[in-house]
Amino acid sequence: MLLNGNDVVLISDSAKTRDFITLLYLVRKHNREKAIVLIVDNAKIHSAERTIRTAVSLGIRLVFLPSYPPDLNPIEFSWRDCKRDLWLLDMNEARISFKEIFMRYAKERKISYSRHWLELYGDILMCKCVLLRRA
């Protein structure tokens, strides 16, 4: 969910480091000339050495959230809304509809989902003197 870029969805049956690395390549491919700052939690797929090396090579800055801060992770609000809509569908319909539903919420609500985070940290991102890296 990119605030000023092209959103990207990767649907995978697993949540492995290689899946997240594939997502990083897709984010870069669909946002070629843009500066990318990606907010992630501390899941192993986000903090793996291969992931960090790939992000650096693609010019993507990873900002790691503190442990267990669902209220600070804008994507969590999108997951919540998607789950609510998908809960009403049978499993096959949910699998088919997931990407469409997620993209609709990301497009319609990404600013409102991110507002709290931007209020807390937006000034830091706007300051070019601050180096964003894993603490």
PDB file of C-alpha atoms in Angstrom:
ATOM      1  CA  MET A   1       0.000   0.000   0.000  1.00  0.00           C
ATOM      2  CA  LEU A   2       1.982   2.982  -1.277  1.00  0.00           C
ATOM      3  CA  LEU A   3       0.767   6.447  -0.342  1.00  0.00           C
ATOM      4  CA  ASN A   4       2.123   8.133  -3.448  1.00  0.00           C
ATOM      5  CA  GLY A   5       2.826   5.219  -5.754  1.00  0.00           C
ATOM      6  CA  ASN A   6       1.361   2.146  -7.360  1.00  0.00           C
ATOM      7  CA  ASP A   7       0.006  -0.420  -4.909  1.00  0.00           C
ATOM      8  CA  VAL A   8       1.184  -4.008  -5.334  1.00  0.00           C
ATOM      9  CA  VAL A   9      -0.338  -7.293  -4.188  1.00  0.00           C
ATOM     10  CA  LEU A  10       1.404 -10.653  -4.176  1.00  0.00           C
ATOM     11  CA  ILE A  11      -0.769 -13.627  -3.305  1.00  0.00           C
ATOM     12  CA  SER A  12       1.170 -16.611  -2.023  1.00  0.00           C
ATOM     13  CA  ASP A  13       0.312 -19.821  -0.212  1.00  0.00           C
ATOM     14  CA  SER A  14       3.288 -19.253   2.077  1.00  0.00           C
ATOM     15  CA  ALA A  15       4.857 -16.371   3.934  1.00  0.00           C
ATOM     16  CA  LYS A  16       8.521 -17.043   3.274  1.00  0.00           C
ATOM     17  CA  THR A  17      11.459 -14.705   2.853  1.00  0.00           C
ATOM     18  CA  ARG A  18      11.522 -15.447  -0.882  1.00  0.00           C
ATOM     19  CA  ASP A  19       7.875 -14.316  -1.143  1.00  0.00           C
ATOM     20  CA  PHE A  20       8.653 -10.998   0.524  1.00  0.00           C
ATOM     21  CA  ILE A  21      11.709 -10.521  -1.681  1.00  0.00           C
ATOM     22  CA  THR A  22       9.494 -11.128  -4.716  1.00  0.00           C
ATOM     23  CA  LEU A  23       7.158  -8.447  -3.365  1.00  0.00           C
ATOM     24  CA  LEU A  24      10.082  -6.014  -3.045  1.00  0.00           C
ATOM     25  CA  TYR A  25      10.960  -6.585  -6.699  1.00  0.00           C
ATOM     26  CA  LEU A  26       7.315  -6.003  -7.684  1.00  0.00           C
ATOM     27  CA  VAL A  27       7.123  -2.795  -5.650  1.00  0.00           C
ATOM     28  CA  ARG A  28      10.253  -1.501  -7.373  1.00  0.00           C
ATOM     29  CA  LYS A  29       9.064  -2.627 -10.836  1.00  0.00           C
ATOM     30  CA  HIS A  30       5.767  -0.754 -10.458  1.00  0.00           C
ATOM     31  CA  ASN A  31       7.407   2.315  -8.898  1.00  0.00           C
ATOM     32  CA  ARG A  32      10.587   2.644 -10.944  1.00  0.00           C
ATOM     33  CA  GLU A  33      11.700   6.213 -10.297  1.00  0.00           C
ATOM     34  CA  LYS A  34      10.173   6.763  -6.861  1.00  0.00           C
ATOM     35  CA  ALA A  35      11.807   6.853  -3.472  1.00  0.00           C
ATOM     36  CA  ILE A  36      10.293   3.977  -1.512  1.00  0.00           C
ATOM     37  CA  VAL A  37      10.054   3.769   2.266  1.00  0.00           C
ATOM     38  CA  LEU A  38       8.360   0.556   3.348  1.00  0.00           C
ATOM     39  CA  ILE A  39       6.933   0.189   6.856  1.00  0.00           C
ATOM     40  CA  VAL A  40       7.313  -3.375   8.101  1.00  0.00           C
ATOM     41  CA  ASP A  41       7.003  -5.265  11.347  1.00  0.00           C
ATOM     42  CA  ASN A  42       9.748  -7.457  12.740  1.00  0.00           C
ATOM     43  CA  ALA A  43       8.624 -10.708  11.156  1.00  0.00           C
ATOM     44  CA  LYS A  44      11.577 -12.871  10.114  1.00  0.00           C
ATOM     45  CA  ILE A  45      10.684 -12.467   6.440  1.00  0.00           C
ATOM     46  CA  HIS A  46      11.093  -8.686   6.820  1.00  0.00           C
ATOM     47  CA  SER A  47      14.298  -8.734   8.852  1.00  0.00           C
ATOM     48  CA  ALA A  48      16.144 -11.605   7.163  1.00  0.00           C
ATOM     49  CA  GLU A  49      19.608 -10.687   5.921  1.00  0.00           C
ATOM     50  CA  ARG A  50      18.610 -11.616   2.342  1.00  0.00           C
ATOM     51  CA  THR A  51      15.608  -9.307   2.591  1.00  0.00           C
ATOM     52  CA  ILE A  52      17.666  -6.386   3.843  1.00  0.00           C
ATOM     53  CA  ARG A  53      20.330  -6.903   1.159  1.00  0.00           C
ATOM     54  CA  THR A  54      17.635  -7.039  -1.527  1.00  0.00           C
ATOM     55  CA  ALA A  55      15.902  -3.911  -0.226  1.00  0.00           C
ATOM     56  CA  VAL A  56      19.210  -2.010  -0.191  1.00  0.00           C
ATOM     57  CA  SER A  57      20.057  -3.167  -3.731  1.00  0.00           C
ATOM     58  CA  LEU A  58      16.624  -2.024  -4.942  1.00  0.00           C
ATOM     59  CA  GLY A  59      16.880   1.335  -3.168  1.00  0.00           C
ATOM     60  CA  ILE A  60      13.982   0.521  -0.836  1.00  0.00           C
ATOM     61  CA  ARG A  61      14.302   1.777   2.736  1.00  0.00           C
ATOM     62  CA  LEU A  62      12.762  -0.495   5.361  1.00  0.00           C
ATOM     63  CA  VAL A  63      11.386   1.139   8.507  1.00  0.00           C
ATOM     64  CA  PHE A  64      10.899  -1.408  11.280  1.00  0.00           C
ATOM     65  CA  LEU A  65       8.052  -0.850  13.709  1.00  0.00           C
ATOM     66  CA  PRO A  66       8.428  -1.610  17.406  1.00  0.00           C
ATOM     67  CA  SER A  67       7.234  -5.079  18.441  1.00  0.00           C
ATOM     68  CA  TYR A  68       3.467  -5.667  18.422  1.00  0.00           C
ATOM     69  CA  PRO A  69       2.188  -2.212  17.400  1.00  0.00           C
ATOM     70  CA  PRO A  70      -0.867  -3.048  15.253  1.00  0.00           C
ATOM     71  CA  ASP A  71      -2.180   0.471  15.784  1.00  0.00           C
ATOM     72  CA  LEU A  72       0.953   1.855  14.087  1.00  0.00           C
ATOM     73  CA  ASN A  73       0.918  -0.433  11.062  1.00  0.00           C
ATOM     74  CA  PRO A  74      -1.418   1.050   8.425  1.00  0.00           C
ATOM     75  CA  ILE A  75      -1.729  -2.258   6.592  1.00  0.00           C
ATOM     76  CA  GLU A  76      -3.448  -3.824   9.628  1.00  0.00           C
ATOM     77  CA  PHE A  77      -6.505  -1.643   9.084  1.00  0.00           C
ATOM     78  CA  SER A  78      -6.758  -2.861   5.508  1.00  0.00           C
ATOM     79  CA  TRP A  79      -6.444  -6.506   6.627  1.00  0.00           C
ATOM     80  CA  ARG A  80      -9.211  -5.937   9.177  1.00  0.00           C
ATOM     81  CA  ASP A  81     -11.597  -4.564   6.567  1.00  0.00           C
ATOM     82  CA  CYS A  82     -10.714  -7.288   4.047  1.00  0.00           C
ATOM     83  CA  LYS A  83     -11.279 -10.045   6.601  1.00  0.00           C
ATOM     84  CA  ARG A  84     -14.682  -8.594   7.427  1.00  0.00           C
ATOM     85  CA  ASP A  85     -15.720  -8.699   3.753  1.00  0.00           C
ATOM     86  CA  LEU A  86     -14.149 -12.087   3.035  1.00  0.00           C
ATOM     87  CA  TRP A  87     -15.754 -13.677   6.113  1.00  0.00           C
ATOM     88  CA  LEU A  88     -19.104 -13.487   4.333  1.00  0.00           C
ATOM     89  CA  LEU A  89     -17.852 -15.541   1.370  1.00  0.00           C
ATOM     90  CA  ASP A  90     -17.132 -19.235   1.072  1.00  0.00           C
ATOM     91  CA  MET A  91     -13.443 -20.199   0.913  1.00  0.00           C
ATOM     92  CA  ASN A  92     -13.250 -20.444  -2.874  1.00  0.00           C
ATOM     93  CA  GLU A  93     -15.004 -17.113  -3.418  1.00  0.00           C
ATOM     94  CA  ALA A  94     -12.755 -15.491  -0.792  1.00  0.00           C
ATOM     95  CA  ARG A  95      -9.606 -16.720  -2.553  1.00  0.00           C
ATOM     96  CA  ILE A  96     -10.843 -15.405  -5.899  1.00  0.00           C
ATOM     97  CA  SER A  97     -12.021 -12.060  -4.472  1.00  0.00           C
ATOM     98  CA  PHE A  98      -9.145 -11.275  -2.098  1.00  0.00           C
ATOM     99  CA  LYS A  99      -6.972  -9.207  -4.443  1.00  0.00           C
ATOM    100  CA  GLU A 100      -9.900  -7.155  -5.739  1.00  0.00           C
ATOM    101  CA  ILE A 101     -11.195  -6.435  -2.220  1.00  0.00           C
ATOM    102  CA  PHE A 102      -7.740  -5.600  -0.856  1.00  0.00           C
ATOM    103  CA  MET A 103      -6.917  -3.262  -3.756  1.00  0.00           C
ATOM    104  CA  ARG A 104     -10.273  -1.505  -3.383  1.00  0.00           C
ATOM    105  CA  TYR A 105      -9.603  -0.779   0.293  1.00  0.00           C
ATOM    106  CA  ALA A 106      -6.003   0.213  -0.358  1.00  0.00           C
ATOM    107  CA  LYS A 107      -7.081   2.645  -3.070  1.00  0.00           C
ATOM    108  CA  GLU A 108     -10.072   4.098  -1.240  1.00  0.00           C
ATOM    109  CA  ARG A 109      -8.695   4.297   2.276  1.00  0.00           C
ATOM    110  CA  LYS A 110      -4.905   4.309   2.279  1.00  0.00           C
ATOM    111  CA  ILE A 111      -4.661   7.903   3.467  1.00  0.00           C
ATOM    112  CA  SER A 112      -7.184   7.384   6.267  1.00  0.00           C
ATOM    113  CA  TYR A 113      -5.487   4.096   7.233  1.00  0.00           C
ATOM    114  CA  SER A 114      -2.136   5.862   7.375  1.00  0.00           C
ATOM    115  CA  ARG A 115      -3.229   9.135   8.969  1.00  0.00           C
ATOM    116  CA  HIS A 116      -2.302   8.152  12.541  1.00  0.00           C
ATOM    117  CA  TRP A 117       1.123   6.889  11.453  1.00  0.00           C
ATOM    118  CA  LEU A 118       1.774  10.008   9.380  1.00  0.00           C
ATOM    119  CA  GLU A 119       0.807  12.238  12.302  1.00  0.00           C
ATOM    120  CA  LEU A 120       3.372  10.453  14.478  1.00  0.00           C
ATOM    121  CA  TYR A 121       6.197   9.947  11.976  1.00  0.00           C
ATOM    122  CA  GLY A 122       5.515  12.004   8.846  1.00  0.00           C
ATOM    123  CA  ASP A 123       7.851  14.831   9.858  1.00  0.00           C
ATOM    124  CA  ILE A 124      10.714  12.368  10.253  1.00  0.00           C
ATOM    125  CA  LEU A 125      10.197  11.070   6.720  1.00  0.00           C
ATOM    126  CA  MET A 126      10.089  14.586   5.315  1.00  0.00           C
ATOM    127  CA  CYS A 127      13.446  15.487   6.916  1.00  0.00           C
ATOM    128  CA  LYS A 128      16.171  14.444   4.484  1.00  0.00           C
ATOM    129  CA  CYS A 129      18.796  14.600   7.219  1.00  0.00           C
ATOM    130  CA  VAL A 130      17.328  11.574   9.013  1.00  0.00           C
ATOM    131  CA  LEU A 131      18.659   8.190   7.966  1.00  0.00           C
ATOM    132  CA  LEU A 132      15.913   5.596   8.063  1.00  0.00           C
ATOM    133  CA  ARG A 133      17.328   2.226   8.935  1.00  0.00           C
ATOM    134  CA  ARG A 134      16.713  -0.656  11.260  1.00  0.00           C
ATOM    135  CA  ALA A 135      17.342   0.386  14.857  1.00  0.00           C
TER     136      ALA A 135
END
